[in-house]
Coordinates of N, CA and C and ligand atoms in Angstrom, one line a residue:
X25 N 0.8 -1.2 0.0 CA 0.0 0.0 0.0 C 0.9 1.2 0.0
X26 N 0.4 2.3 -0.7 CA 1.1 3.5 -0.7 C 0.5 4.4 0.4
X27 N 1.3 5.2 1.1 CA 0.8 6.1 2.1 C 0.0 7.2 1.6
X28 N 0.1 7.5 0.2 CA -0.6 8.6 -0.4 C -2.1 8.3 -0.6
X29 N -2.4 7.0 -0.6 CA -3.8 6.6 -0.9 C -4.4 5.9 0.3
X30 N -5.6 6.3 0.7 CA -6.2 5.6 1.9 C -6.8 4.3 1.4
X31 N -6.4 3.2 2.1 CA -6.9 1.9 1.7 C -8.4 1.8 2.0
X32 N -9.0 1.0 1.1 CA -10.4 0.7 1.3 C -10.6 -0.8 1.4
X33 N -11.3 -1.2 2.4 CA -11.7 -2.6 2.5 C -13.2 -2.7 2.4
X34 N -13.7 -3.3 1.3 CA -15.1 -3.3 1.0 C -15.7 -4.7 1.0
X35 N -16.8 -4.9 1.7 CA -17.4 -6.3 1.8 C -18.6 -6.4 0.8
X36 N -18.4 -7.2 -0.2 CA -19.5 -7.5 -1.1 C -20.3 -8.7 -0.7
X37 N -21.5 -8.3 -0.1 CA -22.3 -9.4 0.4 C -23.1 -10.2 -0.6
X38 N -23.1 -9.7 -1.9 CA -23.8 -10.4 -2.9 C -25.3 -10.6 -2.4
X39 N -25.9 -11.7 -2.8 CA -27.3 -11.9 -2.4 C -27.4 -12.7 -1.1
X40 N -26.8 -12.0 0.0 CA -26.8 -12.6 1.3 C -27.3 -11.5 2.3
X41 N -28.0 -11.9 3.3 CA -28.4 -11.2 4.5 C -29.7 -10.4 4.3
X42 N -30.7 -10.8 5.1 CA -31.9 -10.1 5.3 C -31.6 -8.8 6.0
X43 N -32.6 -7.9 6.2 CA -32.4 -6.7 6.9 C -32.0 -7.0 8.4
X44 N -32.7 -8.0 8.9 CA -32.4 -8.4 10.3 C -31.0 -8.9 10.5
X45 N -30.6 -9.7 9.5 CA -29.2 -10.3 9.6 C -28.2 -9.2 9.4
X46 N -28.5 -8.2 8.5 CA -27.6 -7.1 8.3 C -27.4 -6.3 9.6
X47 N -28.5 -6.0 10.3 CA -28.5 -5.3 11.5 C -27.6 -6.0 12.6
X48 N -27.8 -7.3 12.6 CA -27.0 -8.1 13.6 C -25.5 -8.0 13.2
X49 N -25.2 -8.1 11.9 CA -23.8 -8.0 11.5 C -23.2 -6.6 11.9
X50 N -24.0 -5.5 11.6 CA -23.4 -4.2 11.8 C -23.2 -3.9 13.2
X51 N -24.1 -4.4 14.1 CA -23.9 -4.3 15.5 C -22.6 -4.9 16.0
X52 N -22.3 -6.0 15.4 CA -21.0 -6.8 15.7 C -19.8 -6.1 15.1
X53 N -20.0 -5.5 13.9 CA -18.8 -4.9 13.2 C -18.3 -3.6 13.8
X54 N -19.3 -2.7 14.1 CA -18.9 -1.3 14.4 C -17.9 -1.3 15.6
X55 N -18.1 -2.0 16.7 CA -17.1 -1.9 17.7 C -15.7 -2.4 17.3
X56 N -15.8 -3.4 16.4 CA -14.5 -4.0 16.0 C -13.7 -3.1 15.0
X57 N -14.3 -2.1 14.4 CA -13.5 -1.3 13.4 C -13.4 0.1 13.9
X58 N -13.9 0.4 15.1 CA -14.0 1.8 15.5 C -12.6 2.5 15.6
X59 N -11.6 1.7 15.8 CA -10.2 2.3 15.9 C -9.4 2.0 14.6
X60 N -10.0 1.7 13.5 CA -9.3 1.4 12.3 C -8.9 2.7 11.6
X61 N -8.0 3.5 12.3 CA -7.5 4.8 11.7 C -6.9 4.6 10.4
X62 N -7.2 5.5 9.5 CA -6.5 5.5 8.2 C -7.0 4.4 7.2
X63 N -8.1 3.7 7.5 CA -8.6 2.7 6.6 C -10.1 3.1 6.4
X64 N -10.5 3.1 5.1 CA -11.9 3.2 4.8 C -12.5 1.8 4.8
X65 N -13.7 1.7 5.3 CA -14.4 0.4 5.4 C -15.8 0.6 4.7
X66 N -16.1 -0.4 3.8 CA -17.3 -0.3 3.1 C -18.1 -1.6 3.2
X67 N -19.4 -1.6 3.3 CA -20.2 -2.8 3.1 C -21.1 -2.6 1.9
X68 N -21.4 -3.7 1.2 CA -22.2 -3.6 0.0 C -23.4 -4.6 0.1
X69 N -24.4 -4.2 0.8 CA -25.6 -5.1 1.1 C -26.5 -5.1 -0.2
X70 N -27.4 -6.1 -0.2 CA -28.5 -6.1 -1.2 C -29.3 -4.8 -1.1
X71 N -29.9 -4.4 -2.2 CA -30.7 -3.1 -2.2 C -31.6 -2.9 -1.0
X72 N -32.3 -4.0 -0.7 CA -33.4 -3.8 0.4 C -32.8 -3.5 1.8
X73 N -31.5 -3.8 2.0 CA -30.9 -3.5 3.3 C -30.1 -2.2 3.3
X74 N -30.1 -1.5 2.1 CA -29.2 -0.3 2.0 C -29.7 0.8 3.0
X75 N -30.9 1.1 3.0 CA -31.4 2.2 3.9 C -31.2 1.9 5.3
X76 N -31.4 0.7 5.8 CA -31.2 0.3 7.2 C -29.7 0.4 7.5
X77 N -28.9 0.0 6.6 CA -27.4 0.1 6.9 C -26.9 1.5 6.9
X78 N -27.4 2.4 6.0 CA -27.1 3.8 6.0 C -27.4 4.3 7.4
X79 N -28.6 4.0 7.9 CA -29.1 4.5 9.2 C -28.2 4.0 10.3
X80 N -27.9 2.7 10.3 CA -27.1 2.1 11.4 C -25.7 2.4 11.4
X81 N -25.1 2.9 10.3 CA -23.7 3.2 10.2 C -23.4 4.7 10.4
X82 N -24.5 5.5 10.4 CA -24.3 6.9 10.5 C -23.4 7.3 11.7
X83 N -22.5 8.2 11.4 CA -21.5 8.6 12.5 C -20.4 7.6 12.7
X84 N -20.4 6.5 12.0 CA -19.3 5.6 12.1 C -18.4 5.7 10.9
X85 N -17.3 4.9 10.8 CA -16.4 5.0 9.7 C -16.9 4.1 8.5
X86 N -18.0 3.4 8.7 CA -18.4 2.4 7.7 C -19.2 3.1 6.6
X87 N -18.8 2.9 5.3 CA -19.6 3.5 4.2 C -20.4 2.4 3.6
X88 N -21.5 2.8 3.0 CA -22.5 1.8 2.4 C -22.5 2.0 0.9
X89 N -22.3 0.8 0.2 CA -22.3 0.8 -1.3 C -23.4 -0.1 -1.8
X90 N -24.0 0.2 -2.9 CA -24.9 -0.7 -3.6 C -24.0 -1.7 -4.5
X91 N -24.6 -2.7 -5.0 CA -23.9 -3.7 -5.8 C -24.0 -3.5 -7.3
X92 N -24.9 -2.7 -7.7 CA -25.1 -2.3 -9.2 C -26.1 -1.2 -9.3
X93 N -26.2 -0.6 -10.4 CA -27.2 0.5 -10.7 C -27.4 0.6 -12.2
X94 N -28.4 1.3 -12.6 CA -28.6 1.6 -14.0 C -28.0 2.9 -14.4
X95 N -27.7 3.0 -15.7 CA -27.0 4.3 -16.1 C -28.0 5.4 -16.3
X96 N -29.2 5.2 -16.6 CA -30.2 6.3 -16.8 C -30.7 6.8 -15.5
X97 N -31.2 8.1 -15.5 CA -31.6 8.7 -14.3 C -33.0 8.2 -13.9
X98 N -33.8 7.8 -14.9 CA -35.2 7.3 -14.7 C -35.6 6.7 -16.0
X99 N -36.7 6.0 -16.0 CA -37.2 5.5 -17.3 C -37.8 4.1 -17.2
X100 N -38.2 3.6 -18.3 CA -38.9 2.3 -18.4 C -37.9 1.2 -18.3
X101 N -37.3 0.9 -17.2 CA -36.3 -0.1 -17.0 C -36.7 -1.0 -15.8
X102 N -37.6 -1.8 -16.0 CA -38.2 -2.6 -14.9 C -37.2 -3.4 -14.1
X103 N -37.2 -3.2 -12.8 CA -36.3 -3.9 -11.9 C -35.0 -3.2 -11.6
X104 N -34.8 -2.0 -12.3 CA -33.5 -1.3 -12.1 C -33.6 -0.2 -11.1
X105 N -32.4 0.3 -10.7 CA -32.3 1.4 -9.7 C -31.3 2.4 -10.2
X106 N -31.7 3.7 -10.1 CA -30.9 4.8 -10.6 C -30.0 5.3 -9.6
X107 N -28.9 6.0 -10.0 CA -27.9 6.6 -9.1 C -28.6 7.6 -8.1
X108 N -29.5 8.4 -8.6 CA -30.2 9.4 -7.8 C -31.0 8.7 -6.7
X109 N -31.5 7.5 -7.0 CA -32.3 6.8 -5.9 C -31.3 6.4 -4.8
X110 N -30.1 6.1 -5.1 CA -29.1 5.6 -4.1 C -28.7 6.8 -3.3
X111 N -28.4 8.0 -4.0 CA -27.9 9.1 -3.2 C -29.1 9.7 -2.4
X112 N -30.3 9.5 -2.8 CA -31.4 10.0 -2.0 C -31.4 9.4 -0.6
X113 N -30.9 8.2 -0.5 CA -30.9 7.6 0.9 C -29.4 7.6 1.4
X114 N -28.6 8.4 0.8 CA -27.2 8.6 1.3 C -26.3 7.4 1.2
X115 N -26.5 6.6 0.2 CA -25.6 5.6 -0.2 C -24.3 6.2 -0.7
X116 N -23.1 5.7 -0.3 CA -21.9 6.3 -0.6 C -21.3 6.0 -2.0
X117 N -21.6 4.8 -2.4 CA -21.0 4.4 -3.7 C -21.7 3.1 -4.2
X118 N -21.1 2.6 -5.3 CA -21.7 1.4 -6.0 C -20.6 0.6 -6.7
X119 N -20.8 -0.7 -6.5 CA -20.0 -1.7 -7.3 C -20.5 -1.7 -8.7
X120 N -19.6 -1.6 -9.7 CA -20.0 -1.6 -11.1 C -19.2 -2.7 -11.8
X121 N -19.9 -3.5 -12.7 CA -19.2 -4.5 -13.5 C -18.6 -5.6 -12.8
X122 N -19.2 -6.0 -11.6 CA -18.7 -7.2 -11.0 C -18.8 -8.4 -12.0
X123 N -17.9 -9.3 -11.9 CA -17.9 -10.4 -12.9 C -19.2 -11.2 -12.9
X124 N -19.9 -11.3 -11.7 CA -21.2 -12.0 -11.7 C -22.2 -11.2 -12.5
X125 N -22.2 -9.9 -12.4 CA -23.1 -9.1 -13.2 C -22.8 -9.3 -14.7
X126 N -21.5 -9.3 -15.0 CA -21.1 -9.4 -16.4 C -21.5 -10.8 -17.0
X127 N -21.2 -11.9 -16.2 CA -21.4 -13.2 -16.7 C -22.9 -13.7 -16.6
X128 N -23.5 -13.4 -15.5 CA -24.9 -13.9 -15.3 C -26.0 -13.0 -15.7
X129 N -25.7 -11.7 -15.8 CA -26.8 -10.7 -16.1 C -26.5 -9.8 -17.3
X130 N -25.5 -10.2 -18.1 CA -25.3 -9.5 -19.4 C -24.8 -8.1 -19.2
X131 N -24.1 -7.7 -18.2 CA -23.5 -6.4 -18.0 C -22.5 -6.2 -19.1
X132 N -22.5 -5.1 -19.9 CA -21.6 -4.9 -21.0 C -20.6 -3.8 -20.7
X133 N -19.5 -3.8 -21.3 CA -18.6 -2.7 -21.2 C -19.2 -1.4 -21.7
X134 N -20.1 -1.5 -22.7 CA -20.8 -0.4 -23.3 C -21.7 0.3 -22.2
X135 N -22.4 -0.5 -21.5 CA -23.2 0.0 -20.4 C -22.3 0.6 -19.3
X136 N -21.3 -0.1 -19.0 CA -20.4 0.4 -17.9 C -19.8 1.7 -18.2
X137 N -19.5 2.0 -19.5 CA -18.9 3.2 -19.9 C -19.9 4.4 -19.6
X138 N -21.2 4.1 -19.5 CA -22.1 5.1 -19.2 C -22.4 5.1 -17.6
X139 N -22.3 3.9 -17.0 CA -22.6 3.8 -15.6 C -21.5 4.5 -14.8
X140 N -20.2 4.4 -15.1 CA -19.2 5.0 -14.3 C -19.3 6.5 -14.2
X141 N -19.5 7.3 -15.4 CA -19.7 8.7 -15.2 C -21.1 9.1 -14.6
X142 N -22.1 8.2 -14.8 CA -23.4 8.5 -14.1 C -23.3 8.4 -12.6
X143 N -22.5 7.4 -12.2 CA -22.3 7.3 -10.7 C -21.6 8.5 -10.2
X144 N -20.5 8.9 -10.8 CA -19.7 10.0 -10.3 C -20.5 11.3 -10.3
X145 N -21.3 11.5 -11.4 CA -22.1 12.7 -11.6 C -23.1 12.8 -10.4
X146 N -23.6 11.7 -9.9 CA -24.6 11.7 -8.9 C -23.9 11.8 -7.5
X147 N -22.6 11.7 -7.5 CA -21.9 11.8 -6.2 C -21.6 10.5 -5.6
X148 N -21.7 9.4 -6.3 CA -21.4 8.1 -5.8 C -19.9 7.7 -6.2
X149 N -19.3 7.0 -5.3 CA -17.9 6.4 -5.6 C -18.1 5.1 -6.3
X150 N -17.7 5.0 -7.5 CA -17.8 3.7 -8.2 C -16.7 2.8 -7.8
X151 N -17.0 1.5 -7.6 CA -15.9 0.5 -7.5 C -16.1 -0.4 -8.8
X152 N -15.2 -0.1 -9.8 CA -15.3 -0.8 -11.1 C -14.5 -2.1 -11.0
X153 N -15.2 -3.2 -11.3 CA -14.5 -4.5 -11.2 C -14.0 -4.9 -12.6
X154 N -12.8 -5.4 -12.7 CA -12.2 -5.9 -13.9 C -11.4 -7.2 -13.6
X155 N -11.2 -8.1 -14.6 CA -10.4 -9.3 -14.3 C -10.6 -10.3 -15.4
X156 N -9.7 -11.2 -15.4 CA -9.6 -12.2 -16.5 C -10.1 -13.6 -16.0
X157 N -10.6 -14.4 -16.9 CA -11.0 -15.8 -16.6 C -9.7 -16.7 -16.5
X158 N -9.9 -17.9 -16.0 CA -8.8 -18.8 -16.0 C -8.2 -19.1 -17.4
X159 N -9.1 -19.3 -18.3 CA -8.7 -19.5 -19.7 C -7.9 -18.4 -20.3
X160 N -8.4 -17.1 -20.0 CA -7.6 -16.0 -20.5 C -6.2 -15.9 -19.9
X161 N -6.1 -16.2 -18.6 CA -4.8 -16.2 -18.0 C -3.9 -17.3 -18.6
X162 N -4.5 -18.5 -18.8 CA -3.7 -19.6 -19.4 C -3.2 -19.3 -20.8
X163 N -4.1 -18.6 -21.5 CA -3.7 -18.2 -22.9 C -2.8 -17.0 -23.0
X164 N -2.4 -16.4 -21.8 CA -1.6 -15.2 -21.8 C -2.3 -13.9 -22.2
X165 N -3.6 -14.0 -22.0 CA -4.4 -12.8 -22.4 C -4.9 -11.9 -21.3
X166 N -4.2 -12.1 -20.1 CA -4.6 -11.3 -18.9 C -4.5 -9.8 -19.2
X167 N -3.4 -9.3 -19.7 CA -3.2 -7.9 -19.9 C -4.2 -7.4 -21.0
X168 N -4.4 -8.2 -22.0 CA -5.3 -7.7 -23.1 C -6.7 -7.5 -22.6
X169 N -7.1 -8.5 -21.7 CA -8.5 -8.4 -21.1 C -8.6 -7.1 -20.2
X170 N -7.6 -6.9 -19.4 CA -7.6 -5.8 -18.5 C -7.6 -4.5 -19.3
X171 N -6.7 -4.4 -20.3 CA -6.6 -3.2 -21.1 C -8.0 -2.9 -21.7
X172 N -8.6 -3.9 -22.3 CA -9.9 -3.7 -22.9 C -10.9 -3.2 -21.9
X173 N -11.0 -3.8 -20.7 CA -12.0 -3.4 -19.8 C -11.8 -2.0 -19.2
X174 N -10.5 -1.8 -18.9 CA -10.2 -0.4 -18.3 C -10.5 0.6 -19.3
X175 N -10.0 0.4 -20.5 CA -10.1 1.5 -21.5 C -11.6 1.7 -21.9
X176 N -12.3 0.6 -22.1 CA -13.7 0.8 -22.5 C -14.6 1.4 -21.4
X177 N -14.4 0.8 -20.2 CA -15.3 1.2 -19.1 C -15.1 2.6 -18.6
X178 N -13.9 3.1 -18.8 CA -13.5 4.5 -18.4 C -13.5 5.5 -19.5
X179 N -13.9 5.0 -20.7 CA -13.8 5.8 -21.9 C -14.5 7.2 -21.9
X180 N -15.6 7.3 -21.2 CA -16.4 8.5 -21.2 C -16.1 9.4 -20.0
X181 N -15.1 9.0 -19.2 CA -14.8 9.8 -18.1 C -13.7 10.8 -18.4
X182 N -13.8 12.1 -18.0 CA -12.8 13.0 -18.3 C -11.5 12.6 -17.5
X183 N -10.3 12.9 -18.0 CA -9.1 12.5 -17.4 C -9.0 12.9 -15.9
X184 N -9.5 14.1 -15.6 CA -9.3 14.6 -14.3 C -10.3 14.0 -13.3
X185 N -11.1 13.1 -13.7 CA -12.0 12.3 -12.7 C -11.5 10.9 -12.5
X186 N -10.5 10.5 -13.2 CA -10.1 9.1 -13.2 C -9.7 8.7 -11.7
X187 N -9.1 9.6 -11.0 CA -8.7 9.3 -9.6 C -9.8 9.1 -8.6
X188 N -11.0 9.5 -9.1 CA -12.2 9.4 -8.2 C -12.8 8.0 -8.3
X189 N -12.4 7.2 -9.2 CA -12.9 5.9 -9.4 C -12.0 4.9 -8.5
X190 N -12.7 3.9 -7.9 CA -11.9 2.8 -7.3 C -12.0 1.7 -8.3
X191 N -10.9 1.0 -8.6 CA -10.9 -0.1 -9.5 C -10.6 -1.4 -8.7
X192 N -11.4 -2.4 -8.9 CA -11.1 -3.7 -8.2 C -10.6 -4.7 -9.2
X193 N -9.4 -5.1 -9.1 CA -8.9 -6.2 -9.9 C -9.3 -7.5 -9.3
X194 N -10.2 -8.3 -10.0 CA -10.7 -9.5 -9.4 C -10.5 -10.6 -10.5
X195 N -9.4 -11.4 -10.4 CA -9.3 -12.5 -11.3 C -10.5 -13.5 -11.1
X196 N -11.2 -13.8 -12.2 CA -12.5 -14.5 -12.0 C -12.2 -15.9 -11.4
X197 N -11.1 -16.5 -11.7 CA -10.7 -17.8 -11.2 C -10.5 -17.8 -9.7
X198 N -10.3 -16.6 -9.1 CA -10.1 -16.5 -7.7 C -11.3 -16.2 -6.9
X199 N -12.4 -15.9 -7.6 CA -13.6 -15.5 -6.9 C -14.4 -16.7 -6.4
X200 N -14.6 -16.7 -5.0 CA -15.4 -17.8 -4.4 C -14.8 -19.1 -4.5
X201 N -13.5 -19.2 -4.9 CA -12.9 -20.5 -5.1 C -11.9 -20.9 -4.1
X202 N -11.5 -20.0 -3.2 CA -10.5 -20.3 -2.2 C -9.1 -20.3 -2.9
X203 N -9.0 -20.1 -4.2 CA -7.8 -20.0 -4.9 C -7.3 -18.6 -5.1
X204 N -6.6 -18.0 -4.1 CA -6.3 -16.6 -4.2 C -5.1 -16.4 -5.1
X205 N -5.0 -15.2 -5.8 CA -3.9 -14.9 -6.6 C -2.6 -14.9 -5.7
X206 N -1.5 -15.2 -6.3 CA -0.2 -15.1 -5.6 C 0.1 -13.6 -5.5
X207 N 0.9 -13.2 -4.5 CA 1.2 -11.8 -4.4 C 1.8 -11.3 -5.7
X208 N 2.6 -12.1 -6.4 CA 3.3 -11.6 -7.6 C 2.2 -11.4 -8.7
X209 N 1.2 -12.3 -8.8 CA 0.1 -12.1 -9.8 C -0.7 -10.9 -9.5
X210 N -1.0 -10.7 -8.2 CA -1.8 -9.5 -7.8 C -1.1 -8.2 -8.1
X211 N 0.2 -8.2 -7.6 CA 0.9 -6.9 -7.8 C 1.1 -6.6 -9.3
X212 N 1.4 -7.7 -10.1 CA 1.7 -7.4 -11.5 C 0.4 -6.9 -12.2
X213 N -0.7 -7.5 -11.9 CA -2.0 -7.1 -12.6 C -2.4 -5.7 -12.1
X214 N -2.2 -5.4 -10.9 CA -2.7 -4.2 -10.3 C -1.8 -3.0 -10.8
X215 N -0.5 -3.3 -10.8 CA 0.5 -2.3 -11.4 C 0.1 -2.0 -12.9
X216 N -0.3 -3.1 -13.6 CA -0.7 -2.9 -15.0 C -1.9 -2.0 -15.1
X217 N -2.9 -2.3 -14.2 CA -4.1 -1.5 -14.2 C -3.8 0.0 -14.0
X218 N -2.9 0.2 -13.0 CA -2.5 1.6 -12.7 C -1.8 2.2 -13.9
X219 N -0.9 1.4 -14.6 CA -0.2 2.0 -15.8 C -1.2 2.3 -16.9
X220 N -2.3 1.6 -17.0 CA -3.4 1.9 -18.0 C -4.0 3.3 -17.7
X221 N -4.2 3.6 -16.4 CA -4.7 4.9 -16.0 C -3.6 6.0 -16.3
X222 N -2.3 5.6 -16.0 CA -1.2 6.5 -16.3 C -1.1 6.9 -17.8
X223 N -1.5 6.0 -18.6 CA -1.5 6.3 -20.1 C -2.4 7.5 -20.4
X224 N -3.4 7.8 -19.5 CA -4.2 8.9 -19.7 C -3.8 10.1 -18.8
X225 N -3.4 9.8 -17.6 CA -3.0 10.9 -16.7 C -2.1 10.3 -15.6
X226 N -0.8 10.7 -15.6 CA 0.1 10.2 -14.5 C -0.4 10.7 -13.1
X227 N -0.9 11.9 -13.1 CA -1.3 12.4 -11.8 C -2.5 11.6 -11.2
X228 N -3.4 11.3 -12.1 CA -4.6 10.5 -11.6 C -4.2 9.1 -11.3
X229 N -3.2 8.5 -12.0 CA -2.8 7.2 -11.7 C -2.2 7.1 -10.3
X230 N -1.6 8.2 -9.8 CA -1.1 8.3 -8.4 C -2.2 8.4 -7.4
X231 N -3.4 8.8 -7.9 CA -4.6 9.0 -6.9 C -5.5 7.8 -6.9
X232 N -5.6 7.1 -8.1 CA -6.7 6.1 -8.2 C -6.3 4.9 -7.3
X233 N -7.4 4.4 -6.6 CA -7.2 3.3 -5.7 C -7.5 2.0 -6.5
X234 N -6.6 1.0 -6.4 CA -6.9 -0.3 -7.1 C -6.9 -1.3 -6.0
X235 N -8.0 -2.0 -5.9 CA -8.1 -3.1 -4.9 C -7.9 -4.4 -5.5
X236 N -7.6 -5.4 -4.6 CA -7.5 -6.8 -5.1 C -8.8 -7.5 -4.6
X237 N -9.4 -8.3 -5.3 CA -10.5 -9.2 -4.9 C -10.4 -10.6 -5.4
X238 N -10.9 -11.5 -4.6 CA -10.8 -12.9 -5.0 C -10.2 -13.8 -3.9
X239 N -11.1 -14.4 -3.1 CA -10.7 -15.3 -2.0 C -9.8 -14.6 -1.0
X240 N -10.0 -13.3 -0.7 CA -9.3 -12.6 0.4 C -9.9 -13.1 1.7
X241 N -9.0 -13.5 2.6 CA -9.4 -14.1 3.9 C -8.5 -13.5 5.0
X242 N -8.9 -13.6 6.3 CA -8.0 -13.0 7.3 C -6.6 -13.5 7.2
X243 N -6.4 -14.8 6.8 CA -5.0 -15.3 6.8 C -4.2 -14.9 5.6
X244 N -4.8 -14.4 4.5 CA -3.9 -14.0 3.4 C -4.0 -12.5 3.2
X245 N -4.8 -11.7 3.9 CA -5.0 -10.3 3.6 C -3.7 -9.5 3.8
X246 N -3.0 -9.7 4.9 CA -1.9 -8.8 5.2 C -0.8 -8.9 4.1
X247 N -0.6 -10.1 3.6 CA 0.4 -10.2 2.5 C 0.0 -9.5 1.3
X248 N -1.3 -9.6 0.9 CA -1.8 -8.9 -0.3 C -1.8 -7.4 -0.1
X249 N -2.2 -7.0 1.1 CA -2.4 -5.5 1.3 C -1.0 -4.8 1.5
X250 N 0.1 -5.6 1.7 CA 1.4 -5.0 1.9 C 2.0 -4.7 0.5
X251 N 1.4 -5.2 -0.6 CA 2.0 -5.0 -1.9 C 1.9 -3.5 -2.3
X252 N 2.9 -3.0 -3.0 CA 3.0 -1.6 -3.2 C 1.8 -1.0 -4.0
X253 N 1.3 -1.7 -4.9 CA 0.2 -1.1 -5.7 C -1.2 -1.5 -5.2
X254 N -1.3 -2.3 -4.2 CA -2.6 -2.8 -3.7 C -3.2 -1.8 -2.7
X255 N -4.3 -1.2 -3.0 CA -4.8 -0.1 -2.1 C -6.1 -0.6 -1.3
X256 N -6.2 -1.9 -1.1 CA -7.3 -2.4 -0.4 C -7.8 -3.7 -1.0
X257 N -9.0 -4.1 -0.5 CA -9.6 -5.4 -1.0 C -11.1 -5.3 -1.1
X258 N -11.6 -6.0 -2.1 CA -13.0 -6.3 -2.2 C -13.2 -7.7 -1.8
X259 N -14.0 -7.9 -0.8 CA -14.0 -9.2 -0.1 C -15.5 -9.7 -0.2
X260 N -15.6 -11.0 -0.7 CA -16.9 -11.6 -0.8 C -17.2 -12.4 0.5
X261 N -17.0 -13.7 0.3 CA -17.3 -14.7 1.4 C -16.9 -14.3 2.8
X262 N -15.6 -13.8 2.9 CA -15.1 -13.5 4.3 C -15.7 -12.2 4.8
X263 N -16.5 -11.5 4.0 CA -17.1 -10.3 4.6 C -18.4 -10.5 5.2
X264 N -18.9 -11.8 5.2 CA -20.2 -12.1 5.7 C -20.2 -12.3 7.2
X265 N -19.0 -12.5 7.7 CA -18.9 -12.7 9.2 C -18.1 -11.5 9.7
X266 N -18.7 -10.8 10.8 CA -18.2 -9.6 11.3 C -16.7 -9.8 11.8
X267 N -16.4 -10.9 12.5 CA -15.1 -11.0 13.0 C -14.1 -11.2 11.9
X268 N -14.4 -12.0 10.9 CA -13.4 -12.2 9.8 C -13.2 -11.0 9.0
X269 N -14.3 -10.2 8.8 CA -14.2 -9.0 8.0 C -13.4 -8.0 8.8
X270 N -13.6 -7.9 10.1 CA -12.8 -6.9 10.9 C -11.4 -7.3 10.9
X271 N -11.1 -8.6 10.9 CA -9.7 -9.0 10.9 C -9.0 -8.6 9.6
X272 N -9.7 -8.6 8.5 CA -9.2 -8.1 7.2 C -9.0 -6.6 7.3
X273 N -9.9 -5.9 7.9 CA -9.7 -4.4 8.1 C -8.5 -4.2 8.9
X274 N -8.3 -4.9 9.9 CA -7.1 -4.8 10.8 C -5.8 -5.0 10.0
X275 N -5.9 -5.9 9.1 CA -4.7 -6.2 8.3 C -4.3 -5.0 7.4
X276 N -5.2 -4.1 7.1 CA -5.0 -3.0 6.3 C -4.3 -1.8 7.0
X277 N -4.3 -1.9 8.3 CA -3.8 -0.7 9.1 C -2.3 -0.6 9.1
Ligands
PGA324 P1 -14.8 -13.9 -2.7 O1 -15.6 -12.8 -3.6 O2 -14.0 -13.0 -1.7 O3 -15.8 -14.7 -2.0 O4 -13.8 -14.6 -3.6 C1 -15.0 -11.6 -4.1 C2 -15.9 -10.9 -4.9 O5 -16.7 -11.5 -5.7 O6 -15.9 -9.6 -4.9

């Protein structure tokens, strides 16, 4: 981690936790992270628990993120949620382009190119997810995939806003598999993502936070978070338990 960038540890709950379970979690988490100076902590609950979590985290260091949003401000898009609806209830940010959204729900780079600026325009912090499949890594296509996703998804963002985006490098083969990237793999890919931002603005590349995601656990977090270009973690499974999520936050200090 670089001392110039505040690390972010964000927990992506995916489709887990009712409102009651979310309240139980946050009551257990807040005392455990109250002294996490210098670390930003985020939770990403399902839509229906967002408002309750905004309420329950008020005055704490924990920020609340949605897991997806639509690019339009309103319209005939059944089932979708707009950025302005998230900011109305004081949601802090939004995950965009998670590989599950891309693979299972047809999220495209074209839509993401609109979603990233729409999120920022509404005042949300986007966490843009990128990453290669196992096949792509074996074929030697990791950098090509990352270049494509970073360039396309940030194409409509002015250079001077690049540093306001958080990018999460999540190798798809590491998500939910227990097969974490090696420190060398994580550092190499994340330095490459930062270099892609530097192609547009050196200054913004120094600001942009790039997280690692994929089977981050309390016992591997410290090693990953110590890497020079890794500015935090996007945590799935291990974020569902308050004690294990707090242990990952502690590893970022
Ligand atoms: P995992 O998920 O930590 O369970 O691998 C990470 C993610 O999907 O963001």
